[in-house]
mmCIF file of the C-alpha atoms, coordinates in Angstrom:
data_MODEL
# 
_entry.id   MODEL 
# 
loop_
_atom_site.group_PDB 
_atom_site.id 
_atom_site.type_symbol 
_atom_site.label_atom_id 
_atom_site.label_alt_id 
_atom_site.label_comp_id 
_atom_site.label_asym_id 
_atom_site.label_entity_id 
_atom_site.label_seq_id 
_atom_site.pdbx_PDB_ins_code 
_atom_site.Cartn_x 
_atom_site.Cartn_y 
_atom_site.Cartn_z 
_atom_site.occupancy 
_atom_site.B_iso_or_equiv 
_atom_site.pdbx_formal_charge 
_atom_site.auth_seq_id 
_atom_site.auth_comp_id 
_atom_site.auth_asym_id 
_atom_site.auth_atom_id 
_atom_site.pdbx_PDB_model_num 
ATOM 1   C CA . MET A 1 1   ? 207.962 -6.192  122.851 1.00 0.00 ? 1   MET A CA 1 
ATOM 2   C CA . GLU A 1 2   ? 204.991 -8.032  121.395 1.00 0.00 ? 2   GLU A CA 1 
ATOM 3   C CA . PRO A 1 3   ? 205.659 -10.244 118.635 1.00 0.00 ? 3   PRO A CA 1 
ATOM 4   C CA . ALA A 1 4   ? 204.511 -9.408  115.196 1.00 0.00 ? 4   ALA A CA 1 
ATOM 5   C CA . THR A 1 5   ? 201.388 -11.523 114.805 1.00 0.00 ? 5   THR A CA 1 
ATOM 6   C CA . ILE A 1 6   ? 200.992 -13.109 111.138 1.00 0.00 ? 6   ILE A CA 1 
ATOM 7   C CA . ALA A 1 7   ? 197.844 -14.281 111.495 1.00 0.00 ? 7   ALA A CA 1 
ATOM 8   C CA . ALA A 1 8   ? 194.437 -13.693 113.537 1.00 0.00 ? 8   ALA A CA 1 
ATOM 9   C CA . TRP A 1 9   ? 191.156 -15.861 113.000 1.00 0.00 ? 9   TRP A CA 1 
ATOM 10  C CA . THR A 1 10  ? 187.953 -15.350 114.926 1.00 0.00 ? 10  THR A CA 1 
ATOM 11  C CA . LEU A 1 11  ? 186.235 -18.499 115.672 1.00 0.00 ? 11  LEU A CA 1 
ATOM 12  C CA . LEU A 1 12  ? 182.387 -17.971 116.151 1.00 0.00 ? 12  LEU A CA 1 
ATOM 13  C CA . GLN A 1 13  ? 180.638 -21.612 116.533 1.00 0.00 ? 13  GLN A CA 1 
ATOM 14  C CA . GLU A 1 14  ? 181.158 -24.943 116.039 1.00 0.00 ? 14  GLU A CA 1 
ATOM 15  C CA . ILE A 1 15  ? 180.016 -26.364 113.171 1.00 0.00 ? 15  ILE A CA 1 
ATOM 16  C CA . PRO A 1 16  ? 179.984 -29.778 110.917 1.00 0.00 ? 16  PRO A CA 1 
ATOM 17  C CA . ILE A 1 17  ? 183.188 -30.564 109.331 1.00 0.00 ? 17  ILE A CA 1 
ATOM 18  C CA . PRO A 1 18  ? 183.220 -28.925 105.862 1.00 0.00 ? 18  PRO A CA 1 
ATOM 19  C CA . PRO A 1 19  ? 183.187 -31.764 103.365 1.00 0.00 ? 19  PRO A CA 1 
ATOM 20  C CA . ASP A 1 20  ? 186.062 -30.214 101.385 1.00 0.00 ? 20  ASP A CA 1 
ATOM 21  C CA . VAL A 1 21  ? 188.480 -30.290 104.315 1.00 0.00 ? 21  VAL A CA 1 
ATOM 22  C CA . VAL A 1 22  ? 187.358 -33.762 104.467 1.00 0.00 ? 22  VAL A CA 1 
ATOM 23  C CA . ASP A 1 23  ? 189.512 -34.484 101.177 1.00 0.00 ? 23  ASP A CA 1 
ATOM 24  C CA . LEU A 1 24  ? 192.570 -32.554 102.443 1.00 0.00 ? 24  LEU A CA 1 
ATOM 25  C CA . LEU A 1 25  ? 193.002 -35.241 105.506 1.00 0.00 ? 25  LEU A CA 1 
ATOM 26  C CA . ILE A 1 26  ? 196.062 -37.991 104.592 1.00 0.00 ? 26  ILE A CA 1 
ATOM 27  C CA . GLU A 1 27  ? 195.679 -40.912 105.805 1.00 0.00 ? 27  GLU A CA 1 
ATOM 28  C CA . GLY A 1 28  ? 195.406 -42.071 109.426 1.00 0.00 ? 28  GLY A CA 1 
ATOM 29  C CA . GLU A 1 29  ? 194.213 -37.812 110.040 1.00 0.00 ? 29  GLU A CA 1 
ATOM 30  C CA . GLN A 1 30  ? 190.932 -37.432 111.610 1.00 0.00 ? 30  GLN A CA 1 
ATOM 31  C CA . ALA A 1 31  ? 189.120 -34.004 111.929 1.00 0.00 ? 31  ALA A CA 1 
ATOM 32  C CA . VAL A 1 32  ? 188.160 -33.469 115.427 1.00 0.00 ? 32  VAL A CA 1 
ATOM 33  C CA . ALA A 1 33  ? 186.482 -30.155 115.219 1.00 0.00 ? 33  ALA A CA 1 
ATOM 34  C CA . ALA A 1 34  ? 185.326 -27.308 112.866 1.00 0.00 ? 34  ALA A CA 1 
ATOM 35  C CA . PHE A 1 35  ? 184.316 -23.796 113.480 1.00 0.00 ? 35  PHE A CA 1 
ATOM 36  C CA . LYS A 1 36  ? 182.875 -20.953 111.591 1.00 0.00 ? 36  LYS A CA 1 
ATOM 37  C CA . THR A 1 37  ? 184.927 -17.834 110.995 1.00 0.00 ? 37  THR A CA 1 
ATOM 38  C CA . PHE A 1 38  ? 183.160 -14.746 109.555 1.00 0.00 ? 38  PHE A CA 1 
ATOM 39  C CA . ARG A 1 39  ? 183.384 -16.204 106.264 1.00 0.00 ? 39  ARG A CA 1 
ATOM 40  C CA . ASP A 1 40  ? 185.336 -19.176 106.533 1.00 0.00 ? 40  ASP A CA 1 
ATOM 41  C CA . SER A 1 41  ? 186.244 -22.301 108.725 1.00 0.00 ? 41  SER A CA 1 
ATOM 42  C CA . ALA A 1 42  ? 188.923 -23.626 110.514 1.00 0.00 ? 42  ALA A CA 1 
ATOM 43  C CA . VAL A 1 43  ? 189.350 -27.368 111.287 1.00 0.00 ? 43  VAL A CA 1 
ATOM 44  C CA . PHE A 1 44  ? 191.301 -28.751 114.273 1.00 0.00 ? 44  PHE A CA 1 
ATOM 45  C CA . THR A 1 45  ? 192.419 -32.563 113.128 1.00 0.00 ? 45  THR A CA 1 
ATOM 46  C CA . THR A 1 46  ? 194.657 -34.951 115.008 1.00 0.00 ? 46  THR A CA 1 
ATOM 47  C CA . ARG A 1 47  ? 197.770 -33.333 113.365 1.00 0.00 ? 47  ARG A CA 1 
ATOM 48  C CA . ARG A 1 48  ? 197.127 -29.719 112.453 1.00 0.00 ? 48  ARG A CA 1 
ATOM 49  C CA . LEU A 1 49  ? 194.934 -26.628 112.323 1.00 0.00 ? 49  LEU A CA 1 
ATOM 50  C CA . ILE A 1 50  ? 193.559 -26.259 108.768 1.00 0.00 ? 50  ILE A CA 1 
ATOM 51  C CA . VAL A 1 51  ? 191.833 -22.747 107.822 1.00 0.00 ? 51  VAL A CA 1 
ATOM 52  C CA . ARG A 1 52  ? 190.122 -22.220 104.910 1.00 0.00 ? 52  ARG A CA 1 
ATOM 53  C CA . ASP A 1 53  ? 190.108 -18.461 103.818 1.00 0.00 ? 53  ASP A CA 1 
ATOM 54  C CA . ALA A 1 54  ? 187.797 -17.744 100.975 1.00 0.00 ? 54  ALA A CA 1 
ATOM 55  C CA . GLN A 1 55  ? 188.761 -14.573 98.828  1.00 0.00 ? 55  GLN A CA 1 
ATOM 56  C CA . GLY A 1 56  ? 187.253 -12.247 96.336  1.00 0.00 ? 56  GLY A CA 1 
ATOM 57  C CA . LEU A 1 57  ? 183.798 -11.002 96.222  1.00 0.00 ? 57  LEU A CA 1 
ATOM 58  C CA . THR A 1 58  ? 182.442 -14.498 95.103  1.00 0.00 ? 58  THR A CA 1 
ATOM 59  C CA . GLY A 1 59  ? 184.684 -16.233 97.638  1.00 0.00 ? 59  GLY A CA 1 
ATOM 60  C CA . LYS A 1 60  ? 185.439 -18.764 94.800  1.00 0.00 ? 60  LYS A CA 1 
ATOM 61  C CA . LYS A 1 61  ? 188.862 -18.450 95.255  1.00 0.00 ? 61  LYS A CA 1 
ATOM 62  C CA . VAL A 1 62  ? 190.444 -20.307 98.213  1.00 0.00 ? 62  VAL A CA 1 
ATOM 63  C CA . GLU A 1 63  ? 193.379 -20.228 100.289 1.00 0.00 ? 63  GLU A CA 1 
ATOM 64  C CA . ILE A 1 64  ? 194.196 -22.805 102.625 1.00 0.00 ? 64  ILE A CA 1 
ATOM 65  C CA . TYR A 1 65  ? 196.537 -22.313 105.397 1.00 0.00 ? 65  TYR A CA 1 
ATOM 66  C CA . SER A 1 66  ? 197.893 -25.645 107.164 1.00 0.00 ? 66  SER A CA 1 
ATOM 67  C CA . LEU A 1 67  ? 199.378 -25.391 110.598 1.00 0.00 ? 67  LEU A CA 1 
ATOM 68  C CA . PRO A 1 68  ? 200.916 -28.665 111.359 1.00 0.00 ? 68  PRO A CA 1 
ATOM 69  C CA . TYR A 1 69  ? 200.824 -28.852 115.309 1.00 0.00 ? 69  TYR A CA 1 
ATOM 70  C CA . SER A 1 70  ? 204.745 -30.131 115.441 1.00 0.00 ? 70  SER A CA 1 
ATOM 71  C CA . SER A 1 71  ? 205.544 -26.464 114.467 1.00 0.00 ? 71  SER A CA 1 
ATOM 72  C CA . ILE A 1 72  ? 204.034 -25.278 117.564 1.00 0.00 ? 72  ILE A CA 1 
ATOM 73  C CA . ASN A 1 73  ? 206.618 -23.853 120.009 1.00 0.00 ? 73  ASN A CA 1 
ATOM 74  C CA . MET A 1 74  ? 204.340 -22.454 122.923 1.00 0.00 ? 74  MET A CA 1 
ATOM 75  C CA . TRP A 1 75  ? 200.516 -21.726 123.061 1.00 0.00 ? 75  TRP A CA 1 
ATOM 76  C CA . SER A 1 76  ? 198.358 -19.750 125.859 1.00 0.00 ? 76  SER A CA 1 
ATOM 77  C CA . SER A 1 77  ? 194.762 -19.896 126.439 1.00 0.00 ? 77  SER A CA 1 
ATOM 78  C CA . GLU A 1 78  ? 192.736 -17.136 128.001 1.00 0.00 ? 78  GLU A CA 1 
ATOM 79  C CA . ASN A 1 79  ? 188.980 -18.049 128.720 1.00 0.00 ? 79  ASN A CA 1 
ATOM 80  C CA . ALA A 1 80  ? 186.446 -15.047 128.524 1.00 0.00 ? 80  ALA A CA 1 
ATOM 81  C CA . GLY A 1 81  ? 185.593 -12.821 131.277 1.00 0.00 ? 81  GLY A CA 1 
ATOM 82  C CA . LYS A 1 82  ? 181.867 -12.555 132.620 1.00 0.00 ? 82  LYS A CA 1 
ATOM 83  C CA . VAL A 1 83  ? 180.889 -9.340  131.390 1.00 0.00 ? 83  VAL A CA 1 
ATOM 84  C CA . PHE A 1 84  ? 183.176 -7.002  129.199 1.00 0.00 ? 84  PHE A CA 1 
ATOM 85  C CA . ASP A 1 85  ? 185.520 -9.800  127.909 1.00 0.00 ? 85  ASP A CA 1 
ATOM 86  C CA . ILE A 1 86  ? 183.151 -12.151 125.939 1.00 0.00 ? 86  ILE A CA 1 
ATOM 87  C CA . ASN A 1 87  ? 185.877 -13.744 123.872 1.00 0.00 ? 87  ASN A CA 1 
ATOM 88  C CA . ALA A 1 88  ? 188.170 -16.660 124.721 1.00 0.00 ? 88  ALA A CA 1 
ATOM 89  C CA . GLU A 1 89  ? 191.534 -16.258 122.855 1.00 0.00 ? 89  GLU A CA 1 
ATOM 90  C CA . LEU A 1 90  ? 194.093 -18.690 121.788 1.00 0.00 ? 90  LEU A CA 1 
ATOM 91  C CA . GLU A 1 91  ? 197.664 -17.840 120.943 1.00 0.00 ? 91  GLU A CA 1 
ATOM 92  C CA . LEU A 1 92  ? 200.001 -19.847 118.931 1.00 0.00 ? 92  LEU A CA 1 
ATOM 93  C CA . TRP A 1 93  ? 203.651 -19.146 118.663 1.00 0.00 ? 93  TRP A CA 1 
ATOM 94  C CA . THR A 1 94  ? 205.132 -20.985 115.859 1.00 0.00 ? 94  THR A CA 1 
ATOM 95  C CA . ARG A 1 95  ? 208.218 -21.544 113.346 1.00 0.00 ? 95  ARG A CA 1 
ATOM 96  C CA . ALA A 1 96  ? 206.750 -19.151 111.197 1.00 0.00 ? 96  ALA A CA 1 
ATOM 97  C CA . GLY A 1 97  ? 205.515 -16.458 113.824 1.00 0.00 ? 97  GLY A CA 1 
ATOM 98  C CA . HIS A 1 98  ? 202.810 -15.766 116.122 1.00 0.00 ? 98  HIS A CA 1 
ATOM 99  C CA . ILE A 1 99  ? 199.026 -16.340 115.484 1.00 0.00 ? 99  ILE A CA 1 
ATOM 100 C CA . LYS A 1 100 ? 195.977 -15.215 117.470 1.00 0.00 ? 100 LYS A CA 1 
ATOM 101 C CA . VAL A 1 101 ? 192.719 -17.058 117.610 1.00 0.00 ? 101 VAL A CA 1 
ATOM 102 C CA . LYS A 1 102 ? 189.479 -15.032 118.870 1.00 0.00 ? 102 LYS A CA 1 
ATOM 103 C CA . LEU A 1 103 ? 186.976 -17.783 120.375 1.00 0.00 ? 103 LEU A CA 1 
ATOM 104 C CA . GLY A 1 104 ? 183.376 -17.109 120.203 1.00 0.00 ? 104 GLY A CA 1 
ATOM 105 C CA . LYS A 1 105 ? 181.536 -16.990 123.795 1.00 0.00 ? 105 LYS A CA 1 
ATOM 106 C CA . ASP A 1 106 ? 179.980 -20.405 122.967 1.00 0.00 ? 106 ASP A CA 1 
ATOM 107 C CA . ILE A 1 107 ? 183.531 -22.237 122.197 1.00 0.00 ? 107 ILE A CA 1 
ATOM 108 C CA . ASP A 1 108 ? 184.852 -23.972 124.907 1.00 0.00 ? 108 ASP A CA 1 
ATOM 109 C CA . ILE A 1 109 ? 188.520 -22.886 125.014 1.00 0.00 ? 109 ILE A CA 1 
ATOM 110 C CA . ARG A 1 110 ? 189.673 -25.428 127.420 1.00 0.00 ? 110 ARG A CA 1 
ATOM 111 C CA . ARG A 1 111 ? 188.589 -28.164 125.054 1.00 0.00 ? 111 ARG A CA 1 
ATOM 112 C CA . LEU A 1 112 ? 190.852 -26.644 122.476 1.00 0.00 ? 112 LEU A CA 1 
ATOM 113 C CA . ASP A 1 113 ? 193.585 -26.485 125.155 1.00 0.00 ? 113 ASP A CA 1 
ATOM 114 C CA . LYS A 1 114 ? 193.307 -30.003 125.741 1.00 0.00 ? 114 LYS A CA 1 
ATOM 115 C CA . LEU A 1 115 ? 193.298 -31.039 122.302 1.00 0.00 ? 115 LEU A CA 1 
ATOM 116 C CA . LEU A 1 116 ? 196.539 -28.889 121.458 1.00 0.00 ? 116 LEU A CA 1 
ATOM 117 C CA . ALA A 1 117 ? 198.075 -30.653 124.480 1.00 0.00 ? 117 ALA A CA 1 
ATOM 118 C CA . TRP A 1 118 ? 197.358 -33.835 123.380 1.00 0.00 ? 118 TRP A CA 1 
ATOM 119 C CA . ALA A 1 119 ? 198.633 -33.255 119.707 1.00 0.00 ? 119 ALA A CA 1 
ATOM 120 C CA . ILE A 1 120 ? 202.075 -31.427 120.899 1.00 0.00 ? 120 ILE A CA 1 
ATOM 121 C CA . LEU A 1 121 ? 203.044 -33.466 124.002 1.00 0.00 ? 121 LEU A CA 1 
ATOM 122 C CA . LYS A 1 122 ? 202.241 -36.740 123.005 1.00 0.00 ? 122 LYS A CA 1 
ATOM 123 C CA . GLY A 1 123 ? 205.421 -37.069 120.817 1.00 0.00 ? 123 GLY A CA 1 
# 
């Protein structure tokens, strides 16, 4: 039986670190990589995944999701195929539930896999 997915995002392309996310970082935390979603952004830091979710017609209402790597129990990564399957996928099983992240064809899934391994397994 497939676990219920509590969140799903599609990361389209890598972008510079958004300034409003930099303001959320704590002492010693560094932003490593940022990605554009359809309307928002996701930032992988040295301690967590931060997803900025603009809401409403104007996008002025913003919800921030913060997933500490310490809450991830397991993850899987799947690279994209050559012809019909163009998206890679990252799945996270956390204390809060199951999260799916689809990655655009130009995003290096193995780079994110290595970042997660470093962040989760170093402790």
